[in-house]
Amino acid sequence: MKHKRRWGAWLIGAYGAVSTTAILGKLAIEKRLVSPLGMITYLPFMKKISLPPLSEILIGGTDIRSHSVEKTAWEIWEKDRLFSPTLLEELSPYLKEEVETCIVPGVSTEEDPSLSNQEALDRIEKDILSFQKKNALDFVVVVNLASTTSPAPYLENFQEPEDLEKALQSGPSLPSSILYAFAALKNKMGYINFTPSPGTEIPSLSKLALANKVPHMGKDGKTGETLLKTVLAPLFASRNLEVLSWVGYNILGNMDGKALNEPDRKASKIQTKGASLAKLLPHQKPFHKVGIDYVPSLGDWKTAWDFIHFQGFLQTKMSLQFVWQGSDSMLAAPLVLDLIRLVCFSWQKGEFGPLVHLASFFKNPLSFEDHHFYHQYSLLEEYVARHSSSNSPPTSTASQK
Ligand SMILES: NC(=O)c1ccc[n+]([C@@H]2O[C@H](COP(=O)([O-])OP(=O)(O)OC[C@H]3O[C@@H](n4cnc5c(N)ncnc54)[C@H](O)[C@@H]3O)[C@@H](O)[C@H]2O)c1
């Protein structure tokens, strides 16, 4: 029997590694083929609120490559041995019947410079609205999981939604990530920016989200080295240890790594990765450097090596080193599913604007300056406590409709 789907998640970059892993994971969990290990929304404290079950969320999306989710999944298995072939075979009919039919060709102003801003926006709007209408979905969350694009500081000048409207007609080619975000907010769909690309942090879009009462959050999922940084840096501060240098070097071999090998795109990632330390150690001025290199043979297995040089009592110098070896997609995908459920829940509660209780999910959380992981995480715990059925009516960290 088919489940009733009230909710939709529209993945930009649907044939990418993170999207594919999220789609397979969602199907495998909802069909009880695997446990939801790695997902925060299945932790015991989360049971206090009724989040939409994965089975009620329909996944659709878009990609600029002509590919398929199943093809990406087999490629990941062949290269990185990440999914079991039995699981892939078992899920294959669902992928064909339920997922591939909801994925349409993507739009990219970066890859197709002949495409005008307005043409690109019109196509995106047509696709997301038809996904919502055809499947009779009450609410859709658009999730940016596409390849990272270059920083675009000029977007800060777009203060009002009208500035963006004007740029559509006469301005320079806008980044695709901005056009997707604009289309989502304009049509009252939630928006999550899991990438370092420009998104709803720009003033014109954050104001549009408030005007249209849309929940959104970003940016750049916090899954590995930065996660550890935001856990470890407060430890040095609270023991009155002075961090002299923090140097991190990341190597990865997946398509994301290849994209980040381009200097402009790498700049976006280094910007989001570098932001936390200065905020976490405001009274210290450590030498700080982040490097990223593409090493094809590593595939999805990302390695981060960090060297932390610090001094303590009587100026004695000491050091800490860590090596983090994680599967990039397996760390990111469960968070994507958590975020979709939590944004749908917020919409149901009438919350809109930046969802600051989701700060712990991101390297550069919107509207929340504190990078301390456990401070961020406690916002989520407090949010859940406030919304638990036994408590008084909700007053969220986000705005209310
Ligand atoms: N894996 C992690 O731990 C992690 C953490 C934080 C952020 N991210 C970000 O998530 C994003 C996805 O990562 P990934 O490993 O899946 O990358 P990927 O390269 O495997 O997938 C990206 C997909 O986006 C598609 N795409 C590019 N431009 C598009 C457009 N304009 N419209 C539609 N589709 C488009 C590509 O064809 C590709 O299939 C990246 O930006 C990455 O930096 C990943």
Short mmCIF file of C-alpha atoms and ligand atoms in Angstrom, two decimals:
data_model
loop_
_atom_site.label_atom_id
_atom_site.label_comp_id
_atom_site.label_asym_id
_atom_site.label_seq_id
_atom_site.Cartn_x
_atom_site.Cartn_y
_atom_site.Cartn_z
CA MET A 1 0.00 0.00 0.00
CA LYS A 2 1.28 3.49 -0.87
CA HIS A 3 1.77 5.94 2.02
CA LYS A 4 0.08 9.29 2.06
CA ARG A 5 2.79 11.92 1.46
CA ARG A 6 1.97 15.33 2.87
CA TRP A 7 5.49 16.60 2.67
CA GLY A 8 7.95 17.07 -0.13
CA ALA A 9 11.71 17.52 -0.19
CA TRP A 10 13.16 18.91 -3.39
CA LEU A 11 16.87 18.12 -3.63
CA ILE A 12 19.04 20.34 -5.82
CA GLY A 13 21.86 18.07 -6.98
CA ALA A 14 19.71 14.95 -6.69
CA TYR A 15 22.25 12.66 -8.44
CA GLY A 16 25.11 13.76 -6.18
CA ALA A 17 26.67 11.60 -3.46
CA VAL A 18 24.95 13.25 -0.47
CA SER A 19 21.50 13.29 -2.13
CA THR A 20 21.83 9.68 -3.27
CA THR A 21 22.89 8.55 0.21
CA ALA A 22 20.02 10.50 1.80
CA ILE A 23 17.48 9.00 -0.62
CA LEU A 24 18.72 5.44 -0.12
CA GLY A 25 18.92 5.91 3.64
CA LYS A 26 15.41 7.31 3.80
CA LEU A 27 13.98 4.36 1.87
CA ALA A 28 15.99 1.81 3.84
CA ILE A 29 14.92 3.28 7.21
CA GLU A 30 11.26 3.66 6.28
CA LYS A 31 11.20 0.05 5.06
CA ARG A 32 12.95 -1.00 8.29
CA LEU A 33 15.88 -2.52 6.44
CA VAL A 34 18.39 -0.58 8.55
CA SER A 35 18.40 1.26 11.88
CA PRO A 36 18.36 5.09 11.85
CA LEU A 37 21.84 5.28 13.44
CA GLY A 38 23.44 8.66 12.67
CA MET A 39 20.13 10.54 12.62
CA ILE A 40 19.59 13.02 15.43
CA THR A 41 15.81 13.03 15.10
CA TYR A 42 15.74 9.40 16.29
CA LEU A 43 17.51 10.17 19.59
CA PRO A 44 15.31 9.50 22.64
CA PHE A 45 14.77 13.21 23.53
CA MET A 46 13.30 13.82 20.08
CA LYS A 47 10.44 11.43 20.79
CA LYS A 48 8.80 14.26 22.76
CA ILE A 49 7.71 15.96 19.53
CA SER A 50 5.89 14.47 16.55
CA LEU A 51 8.06 15.00 13.55
CA PRO A 52 6.78 13.89 10.14
CA PRO A 53 7.67 10.23 9.59
CA LEU A 54 10.09 9.61 6.73
CA SER A 55 7.39 7.57 5.01
CA GLU A 56 5.25 10.70 4.65
CA ILE A 57 7.97 12.69 2.89
CA LEU A 58 8.18 12.43 -0.87
CA ILE A 59 11.59 13.10 -2.39
CA GLY A 60 11.98 14.83 -5.72
CA GLY A 61 14.60 17.10 -7.17
CA THR A 62 16.79 18.17 -9.99
CA ASP A 63 20.26 17.68 -11.42
CA ILE A 64 22.16 19.09 -14.36
CA ARG A 65 23.72 15.72 -15.23
CA SER A 66 21.77 13.07 -17.10
CA HIS A 67 22.30 10.25 -14.64
CA SER A 68 20.21 8.40 -12.03
CA VAL A 69 20.22 7.90 -8.27
CA GLU A 70 20.71 4.18 -8.75
CA LYS A 71 23.69 4.74 -11.05
CA THR A 72 25.36 7.06 -8.49
CA ALA A 73 24.67 4.50 -5.75
CA TRP A 74 26.38 1.70 -7.71
CA GLU A 75 29.31 4.01 -8.54
CA ILE A 76 29.71 4.79 -4.84
CA TRP A 77 29.58 1.09 -4.02
CA GLU A 78 32.16 0.19 -6.67
CA LYS A 79 34.53 2.96 -5.60
CA ASP A 80 33.99 3.22 -1.86
CA ARG A 81 32.09 0.05 -0.85
CA LEU A 82 29.54 2.18 0.98
CA PHE A 83 26.20 0.46 0.37
CA SER A 84 25.58 -3.26 0.43
CA PRO A 85 24.65 -4.60 -3.03
CA THR A 86 21.76 -6.51 -1.43
CA LEU A 87 20.33 -3.24 -0.11
CA LEU A 88 20.71 -1.59 -3.52
CA GLU A 89 18.98 -4.50 -5.25
CA GLU A 90 16.18 -4.45 -2.70
CA LEU A 91 15.62 -0.70 -3.09
CA SER A 92 15.97 -0.61 -6.88
CA PRO A 93 12.20 -0.93 -7.65
CA TYR A 94 11.35 1.91 -5.22
CA LEU A 95 14.05 4.12 -6.69
CA LYS A 96 12.65 3.59 -10.19
CA GLU A 97 8.99 3.92 -9.23
CA GLU A 98 9.04 6.57 -6.48
CA VAL A 99 12.18 8.65 -6.88
CA GLU A 100 13.46 8.80 -10.47
CA THR A 101 10.01 9.86 -11.70
CA CYS A 102 10.23 12.98 -9.49
CA ILE A 103 13.67 14.15 -10.69
CA VAL A 104 13.90 16.64 -13.55
CA PRO A 105 16.77 18.33 -15.45
CA GLY A 106 18.44 21.09 -13.45
CA VAL A 107 19.14 24.71 -14.22
CA SER A 108 22.60 26.24 -14.08
CA THR A 109 23.53 29.81 -14.94
CA GLU A 110 27.16 28.77 -14.33
CA GLU A 111 27.14 25.94 -16.90
CA ASP A 112 24.85 27.69 -19.41
CA PRO A 113 25.75 31.39 -19.61
CA SER A 114 23.20 31.90 -22.42
CA LEU A 115 20.40 31.34 -19.88
CA SER A 116 18.99 34.61 -18.57
CA ASN A 117 18.22 35.00 -14.86
CA GLN A 118 14.50 35.26 -15.58
CA GLU A 119 14.46 32.17 -17.84
CA ALA A 120 16.32 30.18 -15.19
CA LEU A 121 13.97 31.32 -12.43
CA ASP A 122 10.87 30.56 -14.50
CA ARG A 123 12.07 27.02 -15.17
CA ILE A 124 12.88 26.39 -11.51
CA GLU A 125 9.51 27.72 -10.36
CA LYS A 126 7.64 25.65 -12.91
CA ASP A 127 9.44 22.48 -11.74
CA ILE A 128 8.99 22.94 -8.00
CA LEU A 129 5.35 24.00 -8.33
CA SER A 130 4.53 21.07 -10.57
CA PHE A 131 6.19 18.69 -8.03
CA GLN A 132 4.03 20.15 -5.27
CA LYS A 133 0.80 20.21 -7.28
CA LYS A 134 1.13 16.83 -8.99
CA ASN A 135 1.73 15.11 -5.65
CA ALA A 136 -0.76 17.22 -3.67
CA LEU A 137 1.90 18.16 -1.08
CA ASP A 138 0.99 20.56 1.73
CA PHE A 139 4.54 21.82 2.10
CA VAL A 140 7.83 21.45 0.25
CA VAL A 141 11.37 22.03 1.53
CA VAL A 142 13.98 22.86 -1.10
CA VAL A 143 17.43 21.59 -0.10
CA ASN A 144 20.59 22.80 -1.78
CA LEU A 145 22.90 19.80 -2.22
CA ALA A 146 24.44 20.93 -5.50
CA SER A 147 28.13 21.42 -6.25
CA THR A 148 29.64 24.40 -4.45
CA THR A 149 29.76 27.63 -6.43
CA SER A 150 32.08 30.65 -6.03
CA PRO A 151 31.54 33.33 -3.36
CA ALA A 152 29.57 36.34 -4.66
CA PRO A 153 30.14 39.22 -2.19
CA TYR A 154 28.25 41.71 -4.42
CA LEU A 155 25.02 39.96 -3.39
CA GLU A 156 25.27 41.70 0.00
CA ASN A 157 24.28 44.89 -1.86
CA PHE A 158 20.88 43.41 -2.62
CA GLN A 159 19.18 44.66 0.51
CA GLU A 160 15.52 44.32 -0.44
CA PRO A 161 13.64 41.59 -2.33
CA GLU A 162 12.97 44.21 -5.03
CA ASP A 163 16.74 44.61 -5.61
CA LEU A 164 16.86 40.94 -6.57
CA GLU A 165 13.77 41.35 -8.78
CA LYS A 166 15.55 44.21 -10.60
CA ALA A 167 18.75 42.17 -10.99
CA LEU A 168 16.69 39.44 -12.64
CA GLN A 169 15.93 41.79 -15.50
CA SER A 170 19.07 43.84 -15.93
CA GLY A 171 21.80 42.65 -13.55
CA PRO A 172 24.67 40.22 -14.05
CA SER A 173 24.10 36.48 -14.22
CA LEU A 174 23.04 35.41 -10.71
CA PRO A 175 24.40 32.23 -9.06
CA SER A 176 22.03 29.27 -9.54
CA SER A 177 21.95 28.76 -5.77
CA ILE A 178 20.37 32.23 -5.40
CA LEU A 179 17.79 31.57 -8.09
CA TYR A 180 16.77 28.25 -6.49
CA ALA A 181 16.50 29.92 -3.07
CA PHE A 182 14.52 32.82 -4.53
CA ALA A 183 12.10 30.42 -6.27
CA ALA A 184 11.57 28.49 -3.02
CA LEU A 185 10.90 31.52 -0.82
CA LYS A 186 8.74 33.24 -3.43
CA ASN A 187 6.51 30.18 -3.52
CA LYS A 188 6.42 29.77 0.28
CA MET A 189 8.55 26.66 0.34
CA GLY A 190 11.10 26.00 3.10
CA TYR A 191 14.77 26.25 2.22
CA ILE A 192 17.92 24.58 3.54
CA ASN A 193 21.37 25.51 2.29
CA PHE A 194 23.61 22.53 3.08
CA THR A 195 26.39 23.98 0.88
CA PRO A 196 28.82 26.90 1.21
CA SER A 197 27.26 28.53 -1.90
CA PRO A 198 25.40 31.83 -1.53
CA GLY A 199 21.87 31.43 -0.17
CA THR A 200 19.34 32.91 2.23
CA GLU A 201 21.98 34.77 4.25
CA ILE A 202 21.86 37.63 1.70
CA PRO A 203 19.65 40.45 3.03
CA SER A 204 17.13 40.47 0.16
CA LEU A 205 16.40 36.75 0.63
CA SER A 206 16.30 36.78 4.41
CA LYS A 207 13.77 39.65 4.20
CA LEU A 208 11.73 37.75 1.60
CA ALA A 209 11.61 34.74 3.95
CA LEU A 210 10.19 36.94 6.71
CA ALA A 211 7.71 38.65 4.37
CA ASN A 212 6.45 35.31 3.02
CA LYS A 213 6.62 33.59 6.43
CA VAL A 214 8.96 30.84 5.28
CA PRO A 215 11.30 28.81 7.55
CA HIS A 216 14.88 28.46 6.30
CA MET A 217 18.40 27.71 7.54
CA GLY A 218 22.02 27.26 6.45
CA LYS A 219 24.76 27.29 5.67
CA ASP A 220 27.20 24.49 4.90
CA GLY A 221 26.56 21.26 6.79
CA LYS A 222 28.89 20.66 9.75
CA THR A 223 29.94 17.04 9.42
CA GLY A 224 33.67 16.52 10.06
CA GLU A 225 36.68 18.69 10.79
CA THR A 226 34.63 21.79 11.69
CA LEU A 227 32.37 19.71 13.94
CA LEU A 228 35.44 18.62 15.92
CA LYS A 229 36.81 22.15 15.92
CA THR A 230 33.62 23.52 17.48
CA VAL A 231 33.75 20.81 20.16
CA LEU A 232 37.48 21.07 20.93
CA ALA A 233 38.16 24.83 20.78
CA PRO A 234 35.88 25.58 23.80
CA LEU A 235 37.84 23.00 25.80
CA PHE A 236 41.06 25.01 25.40
CA ALA A 237 39.26 28.24 26.29
CA SER A 238 37.64 26.79 29.41
CA ARG A 239 40.95 25.38 30.73
CA ASN A 240 42.67 28.76 30.11
CA LEU A 241 44.98 27.19 27.55
CA GLU A 242 46.14 29.48 24.78
CA VAL A 243 45.88 28.11 21.25
CA LEU A 244 48.90 29.38 19.31
CA SER A 245 48.26 27.68 15.98
CA TRP A 246 45.51 25.56 14.49
CA VAL A 247 46.34 24.10 11.13
CA GLY A 248 44.00 21.73 9.33
CA TYR A 249 44.55 19.83 6.13
CA ASN A 250 41.71 18.03 4.35
CA ILE A 251 42.04 15.53 1.52
CA LEU A 252 39.10 13.97 -0.33
CA GLY A 253 38.50 12.27 -3.64
CA ASN A 254 34.79 12.47 -4.45
CA MET A 255 33.07 14.80 -6.95
CA ASP A 256 32.71 17.44 -4.25
CA GLY A 257 36.49 17.27 -3.75
CA LYS A 258 37.00 17.67 -7.49
CA ALA A 259 34.70 20.71 -7.57
CA LEU A 260 36.51 22.22 -4.59
CA ASN A 261 39.77 21.87 -6.48
CA GLU A 262 38.77 24.94 -8.50
CA PRO A 263 40.20 27.98 -6.68
CA ASP A 264 36.96 30.03 -6.71
CA ARG A 265 34.83 27.22 -5.32
CA LYS A 266 37.52 26.30 -2.79
CA ALA A 267 37.36 29.91 -1.54
CA SER A 268 33.68 29.39 -0.58
CA LYS A 269 34.51 26.29 1.47
CA ILE A 270 37.56 27.81 3.15
CA GLN A 271 35.42 30.82 4.10
CA THR A 272 32.80 28.67 5.89
CA LYS A 273 35.41 26.34 7.41
CA GLY A 274 37.52 29.20 8.71
CA ALA A 275 34.76 31.21 10.36
CA SER A 276 34.42 29.34 13.65
CA LEU A 277 37.82 29.61 15.33
CA ALA A 278 37.97 33.41 15.68
CA LYS A 279 34.48 33.34 17.22
CA LEU A 280 35.29 30.45 19.56
CA LEU A 281 38.56 31.93 20.82
CA PRO A 282 37.79 35.67 20.77
CA HIS A 283 40.55 36.58 23.24
CA GLN A 284 43.23 34.60 21.47
CA LYS A 285 44.73 35.18 18.07
CA PRO A 286 45.91 31.77 16.91
CA PHE A 287 47.64 31.33 13.59
CA HIS A 288 44.93 29.53 11.61
CA LYS A 289 45.14 27.80 8.26
CA VAL A 290 42.80 25.42 6.43
CA GLY A 291 43.89 23.47 3.35
CA ILE A 292 41.82 21.29 1.03
CA ASP A 293 43.20 19.06 -1.72
CA TYR A 294 41.62 16.65 -4.16
CA VAL A 295 43.11 13.16 -3.96
CA PRO A 296 41.09 11.03 -6.42
CA SER A 297 42.01 7.60 -5.01
CA LEU A 298 40.33 8.45 -1.67
CA GLY A 299 36.82 8.63 -3.16
CA ASP A 300 34.24 9.48 -0.49
CA TRP A 301 36.69 8.75 2.35
CA LYS A 302 37.71 12.15 3.55
CA THR A 303 40.71 12.58 5.83
CA ALA A 304 41.29 15.66 7.96
CA TRP A 305 44.53 16.08 9.87
CA ASP A 306 44.60 18.90 12.39
CA PHE A 307 47.57 20.11 14.40
CA ILE A 308 46.83 22.30 17.42
CA HIS A 309 49.76 23.98 19.11
CA PHE A 310 48.90 25.46 22.50
CA GLN A 311 50.54 26.72 25.67
CA GLY A 312 49.60 26.37 29.31
CA PHE A 313 50.99 26.86 32.80
CA LEU A 314 54.39 28.64 32.88
CA GLN A 315 54.06 29.10 29.08
CA THR A 316 54.73 25.41 28.49
CA LYS A 317 54.04 24.53 24.86
CA MET A 318 52.11 21.38 24.05
CA SER A 319 50.24 19.99 21.07
CA LEU A 320 47.24 17.95 20.07
CA GLN A 321 46.81 16.24 16.70
CA PHE A 322 43.82 14.41 15.38
CA VAL A 323 43.05 12.46 12.24
CA TRP A 324 39.42 12.22 11.22
CA GLN A 325 38.62 9.66 8.56
CA GLY A 326 34.99 9.70 7.62
CA SER A 327 32.76 8.86 4.72
CA ASP A 328 31.67 12.31 3.63
CA SER A 329 28.25 11.21 2.37
CA MET A 330 27.43 8.93 5.31
CA LEU A 331 28.08 11.81 7.71
CA ALA A 332 26.07 14.35 5.72
CA ALA A 333 23.03 12.36 4.54
CA PRO A 334 21.43 11.65 7.95
CA LEU A 335 21.67 15.36 8.83
CA VAL A 336 19.88 16.23 5.60
CA LEU A 337 17.00 13.91 6.53
CA ASP A 338 16.91 15.37 10.06
CA LEU A 339 16.79 18.91 8.68
CA ILE A 340 13.93 18.10 6.31
CA ARG A 341 11.85 16.66 9.17
CA LEU A 342 12.66 19.58 11.47
CA VAL A 343 11.87 22.28 8.89
CA CYS A 344 8.51 20.60 8.10
CA PHE A 345 7.77 20.53 11.84
CA SER A 346 8.59 24.26 12.15
CA TRP A 347 6.30 25.10 9.25
CA GLN A 348 3.51 23.12 10.92
CA LYS A 349 4.05 25.16 14.09
CA GLY A 350 3.85 28.42 12.15
CA GLU A 351 7.53 29.31 12.58
CA PHE A 352 9.43 31.24 9.97
CA GLY A 353 12.70 33.07 9.35
CA PRO A 354 16.10 31.52 10.21
CA LEU A 355 15.62 28.44 12.40
CA VAL A 356 18.37 29.14 14.91
CA HIS A 357 17.64 25.98 16.91
CA LEU A 358 19.22 24.15 13.94
CA ALA A 359 22.53 26.02 14.34
CA SER A 360 24.44 22.87 15.39
CA PHE A 361 23.90 21.40 11.91
CA PHE A 362 25.88 24.13 10.13
CA LYS A 363 29.41 25.50 9.84
CA ASN A 364 28.07 29.05 9.44
CA PRO A 365 24.67 29.12 11.14
CA LEU A 366 22.48 32.02 10.04
CA SER A 367 21.60 34.58 12.73
CA PHE A 368 23.56 32.76 15.42
CA GLU A 369 27.07 33.96 16.20
CA ASP A 370 28.00 31.38 18.86
CA HIS A 371 29.97 28.50 17.27
CA HIS A 372 30.28 26.42 20.48
CA PHE A 373 28.79 23.07 19.45
CA TYR A 374 27.13 22.29 22.78
CA HIS A 375 25.62 25.77 23.10
CA GLN A 376 24.13 25.25 19.65
CA TYR A 377 22.96 21.74 20.51
CA SER A 378 21.29 22.96 23.70
CA LEU A 379 19.14 25.26 21.55
CA LEU A 380 17.74 22.16 19.87
CA GLU A 381 17.17 20.45 23.22
CA GLU A 382 15.40 23.53 24.60
CA TYR A 383 13.33 23.82 21.43
CA VAL A 384 12.18 20.21 21.75
CA ALA A 385 11.40 20.69 25.45
CA ARG A 386 9.32 23.78 24.62
CA HIS A 387 7.39 21.94 21.97
CA SER A 388 6.89 18.70 23.86
CA SER A 389 3.19 17.97 24.20
CA SER A 390 3.19 18.17 28.00
CA ASN A 391 4.41 21.79 27.92
CA SER A 392 2.73 25.12 27.39
CA PRO A 393 2.13 26.50 23.84
CA PRO A 394 5.27 26.94 21.75
CA THR A 395 7.34 30.11 21.60
CA SER A 396 10.00 29.26 19.11
CA THR A 397 13.45 30.72 18.52
CA ALA A 398 12.13 31.43 15.04
CA SER A 399 9.32 33.88 14.37
CA GLN A 400 5.70 32.79 14.52
CA LYS A 401 3.12 33.10 11.77
N1 LIG B 1 29.54 15.53 2.36
C1 LIG B 1 29.65 16.38 3.33
O1 LIG B 1 30.04 16.02 4.43
C2 LIG B 1 29.25 17.80 3.11
C3 LIG B 1 29.31 18.68 4.20
C4 LIG B 1 28.94 19.99 4.02
C5 LIG B 1 28.54 20.44 2.78
N2 LIG B 1 28.53 19.61 1.72
C6 LIG B 1 28.14 20.17 0.42
O2 LIG B 1 27.06 19.43 -0.14
C7 LIG B 1 27.09 19.56 -1.55
C8 LIG B 1 26.90 18.19 -2.17
O3 LIG B 1 28.01 17.35 -1.90
P1 LIG B 1 28.17 16.00 -2.74
O4 LIG B 1 29.33 15.30 -2.15
O5 LIG B 1 26.88 15.30 -2.88
O6 LIG B 1 28.60 16.60 -4.16
P2 LIG B 1 28.45 15.90 -5.59
O7 LIG B 1 29.45 16.58 -6.44
O8 LIG B 1 28.51 14.42 -5.48
O9 LIG B 1 26.98 16.28 -6.05
C9 LIG B 1 26.60 17.53 -6.49
C10 LIG B 1 25.52 17.36 -7.56
O10 LIG B 1 25.01 18.66 -7.88
C11 LIG B 1 24.73 18.67 -9.27
N3 LIG B 1 24.58 20.07 -9.69
C12 LIG B 1 25.54 21.01 -9.88
N4 LIG B 1 25.00 22.20 -10.21
C13 LIG B 1 23.65 22.02 -10.21
C14 LIG B 1 22.55 22.87 -10.48
N5 LIG B 1 22.73 24.17 -10.79
N6 LIG B 1 21.31 22.35 -10.43
C15 LIG B 1 21.10 21.04 -10.12
N7 LIG B 1 22.12 20.18 -9.85
C16 LIG B 1 23.37 20.67 -9.89
C17 LIG B 1 25.90 17.91 -9.88
O11 LIG B 1 25.59 17.46 -11.18
C18 LIG B 1 26.05 16.77 -8.86
O12 LIG B 1 25.28 15.64 -9.22
C19 LIG B 1 28.42 20.24 -1.89
O13 LIG B 1 28.22 21.62 -2.13
C20 LIG B 1 29.23 20.06 -0.63
O14 LIG B 1 30.22 21.06 -0.44
C21 LIG B 1 28.85 18.29 1.85
#
